[in-house]
Coordinates of C-alpha atoms in Angstrom, one line a residue:
Chain A
X2 CA -7.1 -17.9 -9.7
X3 CA -4.2 -16.6 -7.6
X4 CA -4.7 -14.5 -4.6
X5 CA -3.5 -13.2 -0.9
X6 CA -5.6 -14.2 1.7
X7 CA -5.4 -13.1 5.7
X8 CA -6.0 -14.5 8.8
X9 CA -7.7 -14.0 11.0
X10 CA -9.6 -11.2 9.6
X11 CA -10.4 -9.4 13.5
X12 CA -8.6 -10.6 16.2
X13 CA -9.2 -9.2 19.9
X14 CA -6.3 -9.7 22.4
X15 CA -4.5 -8.3 25.5
X16 CA -1.4 -6.5 26.2
X17 CA 1.3 -8.9 26.5
X18 CA 0.1 -11.6 24.5
X19 CA 1.9 -13.1 21.5
X20 CA 0.0 -12.9 18.4
X21 CA 0.6 -14.3 15.3
X22 CA -1.3 -13.0 12.1
X23 CA -1.1 -15.5 9.0
X24 CA -0.7 -14.3 5.3
X25 CA -1.0 -16.8 2.2
X26 CA -0.5 -16.1 -1.5
X27 CA -1.0 -18.5 -4.0
X28 CA 0.6 -15.8 -7.2
X29 CA 4.3 -17.7 -6.2
X30 CA 5.4 -14.3 -5.4
X31 CA 9.3 -14.3 -4.2
X32 CA 8.2 -10.9 -3.0
X33 CA 6.3 -10.4 0.4
X34 CA 5.3 -7.7 2.8
X35 CA 3.8 -6.3 5.7
X36 CA 2.1 -3.0 6.7
X37 CA 0.4 -1.6 8.9
X38 CA -2.0 1.4 8.4
X39 CA -2.8 3.7 11.0
X40 CA -5.1 6.9 10.2
X41 CA -3.4 10.1 9.0
X42 CA -1.0 7.9 8.3
X43 CA 0.1 5.7 5.2
X44 CA 1.1 2.3 5.2
X45 CA 3.7 1.8 7.2
X46 CA 6.3 -1.1 6.0
X47 CA 7.2 -3.6 9.1
X48 CA 9.2 -6.6 7.7
X49 CA 9.5 -7.8 3.6
X50 CA 10.8 -10.8 2.2
X51 CA 12.2 -11.4 -1.0
X52 CA 12.5 -15.2 -0.6
X53 CA 12.6 -18.2 1.5
X54 CA 14.8 -17.8 4.5
X55 CA 15.2 -14.0 4.0
X56 CA 13.8 -11.2 6.0
X57 CA 14.6 -7.8 6.3
X58 CA 13.4 -5.1 8.9
X59 CA 11.1 -2.2 7.4
X60 CA 10.4 1.2 8.9
X61 CA 8.7 0.2 12.4
X62 CA 9.6 -3.1 13.1
X63 CA 10.5 -2.7 16.5
X64 CA 8.2 -5.1 18.6
X65 CA 7.5 -7.7 15.3
X66 CA 9.2 -10.5 13.8
X67 CA 8.6 -12.3 10.6
X68 CA 9.8 -15.7 9.0
X69 CA 9.8 -17.3 5.7
X70 CA 10.0 -21.1 5.1
X71 CA 8.5 -21.5 2.2
X72 CA 7.2 -19.5 -0.7
X73 CA 3.5 -18.9 0.0
X74 CA 3.5 -17.9 3.8
X75 CA 5.0 -15.0 5.8
X76 CA 3.4 -15.1 9.3
X77 CA 3.9 -11.7 11.1
X78 CA 4.2 -12.5 14.4
X79 CA 3.6 -9.6 18.2
X80 CA 6.2 -10.9 20.6
X81 CA 4.2 -9.4 23.0
X82 CA 1.1 -7.3 22.0
X83 CA 1.2 -3.5 23.3
X84 CA -1.6 -0.9 22.7
X85 CA 0.4 1.3 20.5
X86 CA 0.1 -1.9 17.9
X87 CA -3.8 -1.3 17.5
X88 CA -3.8 -1.2 13.6
X89 CA -5.2 -2.7 10.5
X90 CA -2.8 -4.9 8.9
X91 CA -1.9 -5.6 5.2
X92 CA 0.1 -8.1 3.8
X93 CA 1.2 -8.1 0.3
X94 CA 2.9 -9.7 -2.4
X95 CA 4.6 -8.8 -5.9
X96 CA 6.5 -10.2 -8.9
X97 CA 10.3 -9.9 -9.3
X98 CA 11.9 -6.7 -10.4
X99 CA 10.7 -4.4 -7.2
X100 CA 8.8 -1.7 -9.9
X101 CA 6.1 -4.5 -10.2
X102 CA 3.1 -3.8 -8.4
X103 CA 2.0 -5.0 -5.6
X104 CA -1.1 -7.1 -4.4
X105 CA -2.8 -6.7 -1.3
X106 CA -4.7 -9.3 1.1
X107 CA -8.2 -8.4 3.2
X108 CA -6.1 -7.1 6.0
X109 CA -6.4 -7.9 9.7
X110 CA -8.0 -5.5 11.8
X111 CA -6.6 -6.2 15.5
X112 CA -6.8 -4.4 18.4
X113 CA -4.8 -4.3 21.8
X114 CA -6.8 -3.9 25.0
Chain B
X11 CA 13.6 12.8 5.7
X12 CA 11.6 11.1 3.2
X13 CA 8.1 12.6 2.5
X14 CA 5.0 12.2 0.6
X15 CA 1.7 15.2 0.4
X16 CA -1.4 14.6 -0.7
X17 CA -4.3 16.6 0.4
X18 CA -6.7 14.5 2.8
X19 CA -9.9 15.0 1.5
X20 CA -11.8 16.2 -2.0
X21 CA -15.3 16.7 -3.1
X22 CA -15.8 16.5 -6.6
X23 CA -19.8 16.0 -8.5
X24 CA -20.8 12.9 -10.1
X25 CA -19.7 13.3 -14.1
X26 CA -17.1 15.8 -13.7
X27 CA -13.0 15.2 -13.4
X28 CA -10.8 15.8 -10.7
X29 CA -7.2 16.2 -10.4
X30 CA -5.5 14.8 -7.3
X31 CA -2.3 15.7 -6.3
X32 CA 1.1 14.4 -4.8
X33 CA 4.8 15.8 -3.9
X34 CA 7.3 14.1 -2.6
X35 CA 10.8 14.0 -1.2
X36 CA 12.8 11.0 -1.2
X37 CA 15.9 9.3 -0.8
X38 CA 16.3 8.4 -4.7
X39 CA 13.8 7.6 -7.1
X40 CA 12.4 4.5 -9.3
X41 CA 8.8 5.0 -10.0
X42 CA 6.1 6.3 -8.3
X43 CA 2.2 4.5 -8.1
X44 CA -0.9 5.4 -7.3
X45 CA -3.2 2.9 -5.8
X46 CA -7.1 2.9 -5.1
X47 CA -8.6 2.1 -1.4
X48 CA -12.1 1.8 -0.7
X49 CA -12.9 2.1 2.8
X50 CA -12.7 -1.2 5.0
X51 CA -10.7 -3.1 1.7
X52 CA -7.3 -3.7 0.3
X53 CA -5.6 -1.4 -1.7
X54 CA -5.4 -1.8 -5.3
X55 CA -2.6 -1.2 -8.0
X56 CA -4.1 2.0 -10.7
X57 CA -0.7 3.1 -12.2
X58 CA 3.3 3.1 -12.4
X59 CA 4.9 6.2 -13.6
X60 CA 8.8 6.5 -14.3
X61 CA 9.3 8.4 -17.0
X62 CA 7.7 12.3 -17.1
X63 CA 4.4 12.9 -18.9
X64 CA 0.9 11.1 -18.9
X65 CA 0.3 7.9 -18.7
X66 CA -3.5 7.6 -19.6
X67 CA -5.6 4.2 -18.7
X68 CA -9.3 4.7 -19.6
X69 CA -11.0 7.0 -17.3
X70 CA -7.8 7.2 -15.1
X71 CA -4.7 9.5 -15.8
X72 CA -1.2 9.8 -14.4
X73 CA 1.1 12.5 -14.7
X74 CA 4.6 12.5 -13.5
X75 CA 7.7 15.7 -13.2
X76 CA 10.4 14.4 -11.5
X77 CA 12.1 17.8 -11.6
X78 CA 9.2 18.8 -9.8
X79 CA 9.1 16.1 -7.7
X80 CA 5.2 15.9 -8.0
X81 CA 2.5 13.5 -9.6
X82 CA -1.3 13.6 -10.3
X83 CA -4.3 11.2 -10.8
X84 CA -7.0 12.7 -12.8
X85 CA -10.3 11.3 -12.9
X86 CA -12.5 11.8 -15.5
X87 CA -16.3 11.2 -15.7
X88 CA -16.9 10.9 -12.3
X89 CA -18.8 7.9 -10.9
X90 CA -20.2 7.0 -7.1
X91 CA -18.2 4.3 -7.4
X92 CA -14.8 6.3 -7.6
X93 CA -15.7 7.5 -4.2
X94 CA -12.5 6.0 -2.2
X95 CA -8.9 6.8 -1.0
X96 CA -6.1 7.7 -3.7
X97 CA -2.8 6.3 -2.3
X98 CA 0.4 7.4 -3.3
X99 CA 3.6 5.8 -3.1
X100 CA 7.5 6.4 -4.4
X101 CA 10.0 3.7 -5.0
X102 CA 13.2 5.0 -3.2
X103 CA 16.5 4.1 -4.1
X104 CA 16.7 1.3 -2.3
X105 CA 13.7 -0.1 -4.0
X106 CA 11.3 1.1 -0.7
X107 CA 7.8 1.7 -1.1
X108 CA 7.0 5.3 1.0
X109 CA 3.8 6.1 1.0
X110 CA 1.6 9.1 1.1
X111 CA -1.3 9.0 3.7
X112 CA -3.8 8.9 1.1
X113 CA -6.8 11.6 -0.2
X114 CA -10.1 10.7 0.7
X115 CA -12.3 11.4 -2.5
X116 CA -16.1 12.0 -2.0
X117 CA -18.4 12.0 -5.1
X118 CA -21.4 14.1 -4.7
X119 CA -24.7 13.3 -7.0

C-alpha cells in the first residue's frame, strides 16, 4: 500500500543546531507540503513543492528550507534551530489538481532546548 | 487578512447528533475541506465542498453556503471513536489551504 512516512518521529535538539526532518511518500504524488501545528493555531504551511526541483515558501518559511530532488522525498531543514520552532511537523502529499485531498504523514515532534 | 473560525471545544453524548460550525473570510474560495484528527495522530480527510448545499457520506454530512462564508459538519449516531479534533480548511485563490485551529469534540457515554 502507498504511504507517507516521516522520520524521526521524535527529536530533541539544542538551539543553534541544524536539523533535518525527512518525508518520504510512495503515492507518486507531485504535490508535497510541510506544516507545523501548534496548540491554538491551525496547521501553518512552511514550504511546498509541485514537482521535482520546484519549491515555494509558505506562510511561516523563515528559518526553514526544503529541496526536491526526486518525486518521493521532501526533506525539511531548520538551518539554526530556535526554541520558537518547537512544534509538531506534518508532511503531506496530494495528487494534482490542488483541490484533491492531502494525505498526511504521522508527524515529527521536535523540541528545541 | 484570512480567517477561519470554529469553536474550540464541544461536548456531545454517544448516540446523539452534533453540528460543528466553521465561518471563513479568505482571499478567494476554491473549496472547503473537513479533516478529522485523533489526538497524537495525523489529520485524515473527511469531506470537500465547493458548491452550496449538503454532501452526505454515511454518518457524516458537510454543508456549505458560499454567500455566508459558512460551513458545518454534522455527525450523526455519535460513537466514542468520534472523539477527535475536526479541522476546517479553505482553499484560497492561490490554491493554498488556510486552516482553522480545530474543534475538539468530546463524546460522553
